[in-house]
Amino acid sequence: METTNGALNRKLRMALAGGGQGSFIGRVHATAAILDNRAELVAGALSSNPEKAKASAPSYDIQPDRAYGSIDELVAAETKLSADRRIDFVTVATPNHTHFPIAKAAVEAGFNVICDKPMTFDMKEAEELQKLVEKSGVVFAVSHNYTGYPLVRQVRDMVLNGELGEVQAIRSNYIQGWLRTKLEDSDQKQAKWRTDPKQSGAAGCFGDIATHAYNLGRYMTGLLPDKVSCTLKTFEKGRPLDDYGVAVIQMENGGLMTVTASQVSHGRENDAFIEVDGTKGSIQWRQEEPNVLVVRQNGEPHKLYTRNGGPYLSGISTASSRLPSGHPEAFFEAFANIYRFAYDAMAARATGEKFETKNTIYPNVYDGVEGMYFIQQCVASSKEGGAWLPLKHASARK
Amino acid sequence: METTNGALNRKLRMALAGGGQGSFIGRVHATAAILDNRAELVAGALSSNPEKAKASAPSYDIQPDRAYGSIDELVAAETKLSADRRIDFVTVATPNHTHFPIAKAAVEAGFNVICDKPMTFDMKEAEELQKLVEKSGVVFAVSHNYTGYPLVRQVRDMVLNGELGEVQAIRSNYIQGWLRTKLEDSDQKQAKWRTDPKQSGAAGCFGDIATHAYNLGRYMTGLLPDKVSCTLKTFEKGRPLDDYGVAVIQMENGGLMTVTASQVSHGRENDAFIEVDGTKGSIQWRQEEPNVLVVRQNGEPHKLYTRNGGPYLSGISTASSRLPSGHPEAFFEAFANIYRFAYDAMAARATGEKFETKNTIYPNVYDGVEGMYFIQQCVASSKEGGAWLPLKHASARK
Amino acid sequence: METTNGALNRKLRMALAGGGQGSFIGRVHATAAILDNRAELVAGALSSNPEKAKASAPSYDIQPDRAYGSIDELVAAETKLSADRRIDFVTVATPNHTHFPIAKAAVEAGFNVICDKPMTFDMKEAEELQKLVEKSGVVFAVSHNYTGYPLVRQVRDMVLNGELGEVQAIRSNYIQGWLRTKLEDSDQKQAKWRTDPKQSGAAGCFGDIATHAYNLGRYMTGLLPDKVSCTLKTFEKGRPLDDYGVAVIQMENGGLMTVTASQVSHGRENDAFIEVDGTKGSIQWRQEEPNVLVVRQNGEPHKLYTRNGGPYLSGISTASSRLPSGHPEAFFEAFANIYRFAYDAMAARATGEKFETKNTIYPNVYDGVEGMYFIQQCVASSKEGGAWLPLKHASARK
Amino acid sequence: METTNGALNRKLRMALAGGGQGSFIGRVHATAAILDNRAELVAGALSSNPEKAKASAPSYDIQPDRAYGSIDELVAAETKLSADRRIDFVTVATPNHTHFPIAKAAVEAGFNVICDKPMTFDMKEAEELQKLVEKSGVVFAVSHNYTGYPLVRQVRDMVLNGELGEVQAIRSNYIQGWLRTKLEDSDQKQAKWRTDPKQSGAAGCFGDIATHAYNLGRYMTGLLPDKVSCTLKTFEKGRPLDDYGVAVIQMENGGLMTVTASQVSHGRENDAFIEVDGTKGSIQWRQEEPNVLVVRQNGEPHKLYTRNGGPYLSGISTASSRLPSGHPEAFFEAFANIYRFAYDAMAARATGEKFETKNTIYPNVYDGVEGMYFIQQCVASSKEGGAWLPLKHASARK
């Protein structure tokens, strides 16, 4: 809760697309976006159903005249508003198949965007979106929120600083259990769209969570992939998309990455868990206990780095922290860290300063493209019986 | 982020006392108070230094005309404002010795209060404040924030439901290390006032954190104390207040509670850790890993209850949760839960409905009195070489 | 420490092959074999170097006349001894390339065998050994020692009882770091032979530890494999064998198993870690904290089963335990459990009773064959770029 | 399993007193004593019931002619045996009230003794035993077995080396749950004698396990006690001895130690847990996860020392280890470490070398005396309502 938009000297104004009743991630975005008091939620297109969109507005404290029935309506109206009222950015928190048209409309109108992941419905949309963003010059972040955890950023800095030596192996897992039964046959909105190929895209589990695991490995290490062999499974009968899978990835430097994801592991909650092995050290981090990072070196005591634990941490890691160590931070705060660093860029853009677009602290449109490429190639590899397919995308950042 | 102040149908308006530069807890209050979007921070008396008070306002997004130089100024001005602009409550987040005058001024003016702990400077103030609150009928919460954790509330409900049988033993610890050196000799504002008897009161470590540990045991179990024997230590030479101590407490039902607190244990961060033994079951909970509660019964597998983990949890525990299990919540969210349930009472008061004042989900003025009594009796017992002194206060709730 | 060889009514007599200076596993066998006082070590062929063999005998308390210079000498001499002095079994704890000739000599002479893993140098030897064992009727155990942990056996029983439903996914990992540097260039005997293809066989890391991980998954679940795709890596330059790898295994029932093993993960000690997902429940077990098993079901608290923790455990699990729960047991005791159940079979054989040879509690010659097949097919698959190769062996047990 | 009795050049010969049917600790001693193959169990007085004594012998592999009906018989017969057959030491593993007469008989006959704890029935016996030991010059160890854990010894060495600075606070807990119900009303032999003042002595829980917790704090830190205030509770109605209690101990150097013990905490197994705070660092160790020691310093990452984890460990810690790190060791091995270092002394005595008697690695008769003094003073303090009583015994070692 700190208005530190610097030279901009005012809060950023946010519009939310998605977030109507039954939404999970819309509420998360809305909470995270204002956690530091650097933004206010002033407009919304909360549902694809215009009536529901209006009805949902009060619970977000959005005034009726800015509760729009569609993204087009929103863009049209906000564009006409005076500069001191108009929104600065749109958060896209809808089911996957509508990410692209919403983001496109916002980007083309010159609004910054925070887009949920996977970034689009398919690869074609992703690459088009990349071009649109490059053309428009807006700030574009993708909410691979786990990269917002301070100790995840710590690992990224350790790799960059050479503290782990050359990275050779990554094991990134994301294990859940909530789709163990066919929850989609009930009224559960989350289960419904996430298992529907028309809304979710080519992959289920792999689009929803393996992308996070892959992104986490890429974000932490900067290691570029070469090719992937993937095996997807649908363990819950009658489900049209995968709910389990393993991808083996050859890295350009000769290293090996494994991505494992499950939505059908009984009682497992949201267990994103990653291990990275370098020639000089190894790390281990688990999303469900995010305030601790295990760092190891042969012959030394194992070390537990704690969030905001001291001067041994990197500047970015500490800057991603709000509380003293021992006062745990968690999911919302990590999510808010995506916003925090995107806001820096938005404020810079608004005041005409330069800002980084590729090697950003927050995941960006290039990471979004990579995520879509990962999904596309994994699904294709699995269909071809685990054939090795290329995985390095031209626009991938190191 | 959800405006659910029910029939009140608007956000509550907050004023913050304290929170100027170098403050830790003021910022925490401000962040937690708006997490659910049920309140907005509109006024402040951010520092006892009027200039600093004004200067700090922008970082809280408080308009200059409502950035007051003192609580008296604040109360006078806000009282004159129209009902649709006037604040609903004052959060008191100043050093201990000013809690009372600020809270008194707010309460007497009819404003609700969220007061940091320990509630006052001494017992006399505490008992006077209790009377003032009773007379005024305002909502008064004390931020023993650890009671806001969903799984702490789960334990309270388990005890109330008899799931643990009769409680016989409580071991409540709060272990920190940050005052291992004489940090107060540096510029560290937190260390300075917390080790200064003129600002902190009769106790150091025991006032600052043992009160939390004691409150946690009392809150979880409802067990009433009978008498206490306490031994306080000052391990860092030259420090005028205790930085370590143990209190042994005989409970009215024959049970035994132990409270241990330290500020001088190397590398320990904020380790509030409690174990409760009942005739039918036992529990274990640790603030640094707040999303897990260990529940045990002889002959059974140990059970890990996870926050929002399923229908086996109590209604209040689940209602204190914002995210699905596995998406960790932490310190801010627990803090916000104190506000969440106090807001329910404030909204009720504002719309003329009845609301509970004693057996509240949030810690209240009676808990504040008990906390002060605990400090007073512990300090006195320690001075008398650990003599047993009465600990049950007339106004304690069960 | 309990002589319970039943009707046999005497201790079993053991000979040790291997275990000379610098040996690790020989000493472990010798310690585990007598833990329950059901056997005594009376003879040895402790080294392939006859002088060293003699010299090592006193440290095992073996009398000079039974400290043989070779397995042939041992077999010849022991065969001539009277039945009340002659050894009952030979433990083979030498480098891999000598397992077969030693085991063969013992088996053909009618002695029972406890053989270290991997069982032989290659597949041909393994299949021949199987035939020899079948022909001779001796008790033959392979020391996949992790199957000796009481809670591993608990999982096996839970799967057999249907408590986990149908098993669909297994993730079995074995992560070490000791070969992160080229330790084999030093005098370290363990590193030397384990990285030498002439002594170790076709695989390094995968022969040494991935076999354990694979066996653990097979033992726990009884699920039969169909085919495997494997990627092996040598991350330490100049090492002739793999030191890292991943195998993806399609199971006959449509399930998926992943085996990951590393010897180059900094600071990792002996981290055999397995997760099993069934339609009714899931489990998680870690060798470094072997006294706890995590069992989960959606909507229920997570459960921690503790070794010997109560009547909720299976009979075999409890029978594999020596101490009350909370008094931790570990590596030696698990190793001794391989012996404990093999001794039952040896005692039965000695007294002419029938005994199970295939679905044994301890890993047997068929498991040994499967382990060798796993190594062979993984190495072949990796050479063919991860091609899918058959993995089900004709003699595999369910 | 290594005969390393040095110049003695033979195994030590052991007699076991106690260990008949229903015994727990007798079997543990017998197993631990031979783990390293430095001793053999050759004689016994396994029960106070002569018939049962004889009947129990075979399960220990003791020959009938050395299965004695009483300690007197044992001492008389063994004394007459030739030096090359006669026992070297007697392990006393009987209920507490018979420790003294048995130990006395053995000591007076010149046999070394390993005595279970608490050492005697009362203080008078303890002091007499000390004198007898001093007079006879035998090796006398008391099986405070938790001091045998390698990482406990590591802490001791760290304190001795000054790595933790001056120790100021110790929190030592031992929490069990097995006596939550009146198990002694059943046939459970362990519960029966441990809750019977005639067999157990003046204290129940405090004699059985708080003595361990106290000893652990004393052993690790060498800090001398000044005085104690103790509160004992009997939570299970009708039980004649305490089953819960807290002791607050003022240390001579101004530090504070707290000992908490429970036998009535549901589901708690054998949770000996200790924290030590020094001016330069702090440690945390837990018996149920004995292969890890947490070491902390402000501003540094927390460190996990692992058993046998590397050159950062002390020589004694490493010498108390049998397996590489990651291959867990546990209760039996720690118990065997008491024997291992006592054997060194016994071998020295047998060959006429000098050996340390006071500052031994293993707990000795002086620690036994201190343990009894702790029990006596705690019980007395509790009876006087927690009065401060002296706790430093003249013969305490630093």
PDB file of N, CA and C in Angstrom, chain B residues 285-345:
ATOM      1  N   TRP B 285       0.542 -25.949  15.708  1.00  0.00           N
ATOM      2  CA  TRP B 285       0.442 -24.945  14.644  1.00  0.00           C
ATOM      3  C   TRP B 285       1.600 -23.979  14.748  1.00  0.00           C
ATOM      4  N   ARG B 286       2.082 -23.556  13.591  1.00  0.00           N
ATOM      5  CA  ARG B 286       3.260 -22.705  13.540  1.00  0.00           C
ATOM      6  C   ARG B 286       3.014 -21.563  12.575  1.00  0.00           C
ATOM      7  N   GLN B 287       3.208 -20.368  13.052  1.00  0.00           N
ATOM      8  CA  GLN B 287       2.898 -19.195  12.248  1.00  0.00           C
ATOM      9  C   GLN B 287       3.698 -19.106  10.970  1.00  0.00           C
ATOM     10  N   GLU B 288       4.902 -19.602  10.971  1.00  0.00           N
ATOM     11  CA  GLU B 288       5.721 -19.490   9.771  1.00  0.00           C
ATOM     12  C   GLU B 288       5.297 -20.461   8.665  1.00  0.00           C
ATOM     13  N   GLU B 289       4.485 -21.442   8.999  1.00  0.00           N
ATOM     14  CA  GLU B 289       3.887 -22.339   7.998  1.00  0.00           C
ATOM     15  C   GLU B 289       2.395 -22.403   8.287  1.00  0.00           C
ATOM     16  N   PRO B 290       1.712 -21.277   8.085  1.00  0.00           N
ATOM     17  CA  PRO B 290       0.370 -21.140   8.654  1.00  0.00           C
ATOM     18  C   PRO B 290      -0.721 -21.905   7.933  1.00  0.00           C
ATOM     19  N   ASN B 291      -0.409 -22.464   6.768  1.00  0.00           N
ATOM     20  CA  ASN B 291      -1.444 -23.139   5.999  1.00  0.00           C
ATOM     21  C   ASN B 291      -1.639 -24.600   6.382  1.00  0.00           C
ATOM     22  N   VAL B 292      -0.962 -25.019   7.423  1.00  0.00           N
ATOM     23  CA  VAL B 292      -1.051 -26.408   7.859  1.00  0.00           C
ATOM     24  C   VAL B 292      -1.282 -26.465   9.368  1.00  0.00           C
ATOM     25  N   LEU B 293      -2.174 -27.333   9.769  1.00  0.00           N
ATOM     26  CA  LEU B 293      -2.433 -27.596  11.191  1.00  0.00           C
ATOM     27  C   LEU B 293      -2.282 -29.088  11.413  1.00  0.00           C
ATOM     28  N   VAL B 294      -1.478 -29.467  12.403  1.00  0.00           N
ATOM     29  CA  VAL B 294      -1.317 -30.888  12.699  1.00  0.00           C
ATOM     30  C   VAL B 294      -2.295 -31.283  13.798  1.00  0.00           C
ATOM     31  N   VAL B 295      -3.064 -32.313  13.528  1.00  0.00           N
ATOM     32  CA  VAL B 295      -4.039 -32.819  14.498  1.00  0.00           C
ATOM     33  C   VAL B 295      -3.711 -34.279  14.759  1.00  0.00           C
ATOM     34  N   ARG B 296      -3.647 -34.647  16.035  1.00  0.00           N
ATOM     35  CA  ARG B 296      -3.222 -36.018  16.341  1.00  0.00           C
ATOM     36  C   ARG B 296      -4.146 -36.697  17.343  1.00  0.00           C
ATOM     37  N   GLN B 297      -4.273 -38.001  17.163  1.00  0.00           N
ATOM     38  CA  GLN B 297      -4.964 -38.837  18.147  1.00  0.00           C
ATOM     39  C   GLN B 297      -4.203 -40.144  18.262  1.00  0.00           C
ATOM     40  N   ASN B 298      -4.040 -40.623  19.467  1.00  0.00           N
ATOM     41  CA  ASN B 298      -3.326 -41.892  19.647  1.00  0.00           C
ATOM     42  C   ASN B 298      -3.893 -42.987  18.744  1.00  0.00           C
ATOM     43  N   GLY B 299      -3.006 -43.731  18.124  1.00  0.00           N
ATOM     44  CA  GLY B 299      -3.431 -44.878  17.322  1.00  0.00           C
ATOM     45  C   GLY B 299      -3.908 -44.539  15.926  1.00  0.00           C
ATOM     46  N   GLU B 300      -3.991 -43.259  15.620  1.00  0.00           N
ATOM     47  CA  GLU B 300      -4.447 -42.818  14.297  1.00  0.00           C
ATOM     48  C   GLU B 300      -3.271 -42.211  13.536  1.00  0.00           C
ATOM     49  N   PRO B 301      -3.354 -42.200  12.207  1.00  0.00           N
ATOM     50  CA  PRO B 301      -2.349 -41.429  11.466  1.00  0.00           C
ATOM     51  C   PRO B 301      -2.432 -39.963  11.894  1.00  0.00           C
ATOM     52  N   HIS B 302      -1.312 -39.287  11.887  1.00  0.00           N
ATOM     53  CA  HIS B 302      -1.344 -37.843  12.130  1.00  0.00           C
ATOM     54  C   HIS B 302      -2.109 -37.209  10.982  1.00  0.00           C
ATOM     55  N   LYS B 303      -2.819 -36.150  11.278  1.00  0.00           N
ATOM     56  CA  LYS B 303      -3.591 -35.498  10.220  1.00  0.00           C
ATOM     57  C   LYS B 303      -3.085 -34.082   9.996  1.00  0.00           C
ATOM     58  N   LEU B 304      -2.958 -33.734   8.730  1.00  0.00           N
ATOM     59  CA  LEU B 304      -2.615 -32.365   8.376  1.00  0.00           C
ATOM     60  C   LEU B 304      -3.854 -31.705   7.796  1.00  0.00           C
ATOM     61  N   TYR B 305      -4.412 -30.782   8.546  1.00  0.00           N
ATOM     62  CA  TYR B 305      -5.509 -29.984   8.019  1.00  0.00           C
ATOM     63  C   TYR B 305      -4.867 -28.853   7.211  1.00  0.00           C
ATOM     64  N   THR B 306      -5.359 -28.622   6.022  1.00  0.00           N
ATOM     65  CA  THR B 306      -4.812 -27.511   5.257  1.00  0.00           C
ATOM     66  C   THR B 306      -5.866 -26.415   5.110  1.00  0.00           C
ATOM     67  N   ARG B 307      -5.398 -25.211   5.067  1.00  0.00           N
ATOM     68  CA  ARG B 307      -6.299 -24.057   4.972  1.00  0.00           C
ATOM     69  C   ARG B 307      -7.249 -24.217   3.790  1.00  0.00           C
ATOM     70  N   ASN B 308      -8.512 -24.058   4.054  1.00  0.00           N
ATOM     71  CA  ASN B 308      -9.555 -24.200   3.023  1.00  0.00           C
ATOM     72  C   ASN B 308      -9.506 -25.576   2.374  1.00  0.00           C
ATOM     73  N   GLY B 309      -9.071 -26.566   3.129  1.00  0.00           N
ATOM     74  CA  GLY B 309      -8.778 -27.881   2.569  1.00  0.00           C
ATOM     75  C   GLY B 309      -9.980 -28.773   2.335  1.00  0.00           C
ATOM     76  N   GLY B 310     -11.146 -28.416   2.875  1.00  0.00           N
ATOM     77  CA  GLY B 310     -12.285 -29.291   2.618  1.00  0.00           C
ATOM     78  C   GLY B 310     -13.367 -29.138   3.656  1.00  0.00           C
ATOM     79  N   PRO B 311     -14.408 -29.942   3.490  1.00  0.00           N
ATOM     80  CA  PRO B 311     -15.582 -29.818   4.367  1.00  0.00           C
ATOM     81  C   PRO B 311     -15.308 -30.237   5.802  1.00  0.00           C
ATOM     82  N   TYR B 312     -14.140 -30.792   6.058  1.00  0.00           N
ATOM     83  CA  TYR B 312     -13.824 -31.156   7.442  1.00  0.00           C
ATOM     84  C   TYR B 312     -13.500 -29.935   8.282  1.00  0.00           C
ATOM     85  N   LEU B 313     -13.352 -28.790   7.653  1.00  0.00           N
ATOM     86  CA  LEU B 313     -13.023 -27.558   8.392  1.00  0.00           C
ATOM     87  C   LEU B 313     -14.299 -26.855   8.848  1.00  0.00           C
ATOM     88  N   SER B 314     -14.158 -26.042   9.879  1.00  0.00           N
ATOM     89  CA  SER B 314     -15.319 -25.322  10.414  1.00  0.00           C
ATOM     90  C   SER B 314     -15.702 -24.170   9.487  1.00  0.00           C
ATOM     91  N   GLY B 315     -16.924 -23.720   9.634  1.00  0.00           N
ATOM     92  CA  GLY B 315     -17.424 -22.631   8.807  1.00  0.00           C
ATOM     93  C   GLY B 315     -16.628 -21.353   8.967  1.00  0.00           C
ATOM     94  N   ILE B 316     -16.264 -21.033  10.197  1.00  0.00           N
ATOM     95  CA  ILE B 316     -15.518 -19.795  10.422  1.00  0.00           C
ATOM     96  C   ILE B 316     -14.128 -19.900   9.808  1.00  0.00           C
ATOM     97  N   SER B 317     -13.531 -21.064   9.916  1.00  0.00           N
ATOM     98  CA  SER B 317     -12.215 -21.260   9.332  1.00  0.00           C
ATOM     99  C   SER B 317     -12.270 -21.046   7.824  1.00  0.00           C
ATOM    100  N   THR B 318     -13.254 -21.629   7.190  1.00  0.00           N
ATOM    101  CA  THR B 318     -13.385 -21.495   5.741  1.00  0.00           C
ATOM    102  C   THR B 318     -13.734 -20.057   5.361  1.00  0.00           C
ATOM    103  N   ALA B 319     -14.560 -19.422   6.166  1.00  0.00           N
ATOM    104  CA  ALA B 319     -14.946 -18.043   5.874  1.00  0.00           C
ATOM    105  C   ALA B 319     -13.786 -17.073   6.080  1.00  0.00           C
ATOM    106  N   SER B 320     -12.729 -17.534   6.697  1.00  0.00           N
ATOM    107  CA  SER B 320     -11.551 -16.701   6.906  1.00  0.00           C
ATOM    108  C   SER B 320     -10.514 -16.917   5.801  1.00  0.00           C
ATOM    109  N   SER B 321     -10.925 -17.556   4.745  1.00  0.00           N
ATOM    110  CA  SER B 321     -10.029 -17.948   3.665  1.00  0.00           C
ATOM    111  C   SER B 321     -10.465 -17.282   2.368  1.00  0.00           C
ATOM    112  N   ARG B 322      -9.495 -16.949   1.528  1.00  0.00           N
ATOM    113  CA  ARG B 322      -9.825 -16.297   0.253  1.00  0.00           C
ATOM    114  C   ARG B 322      -9.460 -17.132  -0.968  1.00  0.00           C
ATOM    115  N   LEU B 323      -8.529 -18.042  -0.797  1.00  0.00           N
ATOM    116  CA  LEU B 323      -7.986 -18.790  -1.927  1.00  0.00           C
ATOM    117  C   LEU B 323      -8.194 -20.284  -1.711  1.00  0.00           C
ATOM    118  N   PRO B 324      -8.198 -21.056  -2.805  1.00  0.00           N
ATOM    119  CA  PRO B 324      -8.254 -22.512  -2.660  1.00  0.00           C
ATOM    120  C   PRO B 324      -7.028 -23.013  -1.889  1.00  0.00           C
ATOM    121  N   SER B 325      -7.163 -24.143  -1.278  1.00  0.00           N
ATOM    122  CA  SER B 325      -6.023 -24.730  -0.571  1.00  0.00           C
ATOM    123  C   SER B 325      -4.888 -24.949  -1.554  1.00  0.00           C
ATOM    124  N   GLY B 326      -3.678 -24.847  -1.066  1.00  0.00           N
ATOM    125  CA  GLY B 326      -2.502 -24.998  -1.927  1.00  0.00           C
ATOM    126  C   GLY B 326      -2.032 -23.691  -2.524  1.00  0.00           C
ATOM    127  N   HIS B 327      -2.908 -22.713  -2.556  1.00  0.00           N
ATOM    128  CA  HIS B 327      -2.519 -21.362  -2.925  1.00  0.00           C
ATOM    129  C   HIS B 327      -2.315 -20.648  -1.587  1.00  0.00           C
ATOM    130  N   PRO B 328      -1.089 -20.612  -1.109  1.00  0.00           N
ATOM    131  CA  PRO B 328      -0.896 -20.197   0.280  1.00  0.00           C
ATOM    132  C   PRO B 328      -1.382 -18.776   0.585  1.00  0.00           C
ATOM    133  N   GLU B 329      -1.964 -18.629   1.753  1.00  0.00           N
ATOM    134  CA  GLU B 329      -2.250 -17.302   2.297  1.00  0.00           C
ATOM    135  C   GLU B 329      -1.320 -17.100   3.485  1.00  0.00           C
ATOM    136  N   ALA B 330      -1.184 -15.844   3.907  1.00  0.00           N
ATOM    137  CA  ALA B 330      -0.192 -15.637   4.947  1.00  0.00           C
ATOM    138  C   ALA B 330      -0.528 -14.446   5.832  1.00  0.00           C
ATOM    139  N   PHE B 331       0.498 -13.734   6.205  1.00  0.00           N
ATOM    140  CA  PHE B 331       0.408 -12.710   7.241  1.00  0.00           C
ATOM    141  C   PHE B 331      -0.618 -11.625   6.930  1.00  0.00           C
ATOM    142  N   PHE B 332      -0.544 -11.048   5.734  1.00  0.00           N
ATOM    143  CA  PHE B 332      -1.481  -9.980   5.390  1.00  0.00           C
ATOM    144  C   PHE B 332      -2.930 -10.451   5.458  1.00  0.00           C
ATOM    145  N   GLU B 333      -3.160 -11.646   4.923  1.00  0.00           N
ATOM    146  CA  GLU B 333      -4.523 -12.150   4.866  1.00  0.00           C
ATOM    147  C   GLU B 333      -5.066 -12.428   6.269  1.00  0.00           C
ATOM    148  N   ALA B 334      -4.186 -12.931   7.149  1.00  0.00           N
ATOM    149  CA  ALA B 334      -4.624 -13.156   8.528  1.00  0.00           C
ATOM    150  C   ALA B 334      -4.949 -11.829   9.197  1.00  0.00           C
ATOM    151  N   PHE B 335      -4.110 -10.875   8.958  1.00  0.00           N
ATOM    152  CA  PHE B 335      -4.352  -9.543   9.504  1.00  0.00           C
ATOM    153  C   PHE B 335      -5.687  -8.999   8.982  1.00  0.00           C
ATOM    154  N   ALA B 336      -5.907  -9.220   7.692  1.00  0.00           N
ATOM    155  CA  ALA B 336      -7.147  -8.736   7.080  1.00  0.00           C
ATOM    156  C   ALA B 336      -8.376  -9.439   7.657  1.00  0.00           C
ATOM    157  N   ASN B 337      -8.156 -10.644   8.199  1.00  0.00           N
ATOM    158  CA  ASN B 337      -9.288 -11.348   8.792  1.00  0.00           C
ATOM    159  C   ASN B 337      -9.747 -10.724  10.109  1.00  0.00           C
ATOM    160  N   ILE B 338      -8.828 -10.069  10.807  1.00  0.00           N
ATOM    161  CA  ILE B 338      -9.248  -9.303  11.985  1.00  0.00           C
ATOM    162  C   ILE B 338     -10.208  -8.208  11.499  1.00  0.00           C
ATOM    163  N   TYR B 339      -9.787  -7.527  10.457  1.00  0.00           N
ATOM    164  CA  TYR B 339     -10.639  -6.472   9.909  1.00  0.00           C
ATOM    165  C   TYR B 339     -11.952  -7.026   9.367  1.00  0.00           C
ATOM    166  N   ARG B 340     -11.857  -8.139   8.637  1.00  0.00           N
ATOM    167  CA  ARG B 340     -13.052  -8.687   7.987  1.00  0.00           C
ATOM    168  C   ARG B 340     -14.196  -8.894   8.985  1.00  0.00           C
ATOM    169  N   PHE B 341     -13.877  -9.471  10.121  1.00  0.00           N
ATOM    170  CA  PHE B 341     -14.939  -9.762  11.081  1.00  0.00           C
ATOM    171  C   PHE B 341     -15.303  -8.529  11.915  1.00  0.00           C
ATOM    172  N   ALA B 342     -14.344  -7.640  12.094  1.00  0.00           N
ATOM    173  CA  ALA B 342     -14.681  -6.375  12.765  1.00  0.00           C
ATOM    174  C   ALA B 342     -15.561  -5.521  11.859  1.00  0.00           C
ATOM    175  N   TYR B 343     -15.329  -5.598  10.561  1.00  0.00           N
ATOM    176  CA  TYR B 343     -16.173  -4.836   9.619  1.00  0.00           C
ATOM    177  C   TYR B 343     -17.627  -5.295   9.693  1.00  0.00           C
ATOM    178  N   ASP B 344     -17.808  -6.604   9.844  1.00  0.00           N
ATOM    179  CA  ASP B 344     -19.178  -7.096   9.990  1.00  0.00           C
ATOM    180  C   ASP B 344     -19.866  -6.393  11.155  1.00  0.00           C
ATOM    181  N   ALA B 345     -19.140  -6.276  12.256  1.00  0.00           N
ATOM    182  CA  ALA B 345     -19.720  -5.620  13.432  1.00  0.00           C
ATOM    183  C   ALA B 345     -19.925  -4.131  13.170  1.00  0.00           C
TER     184      ALA B 345
END
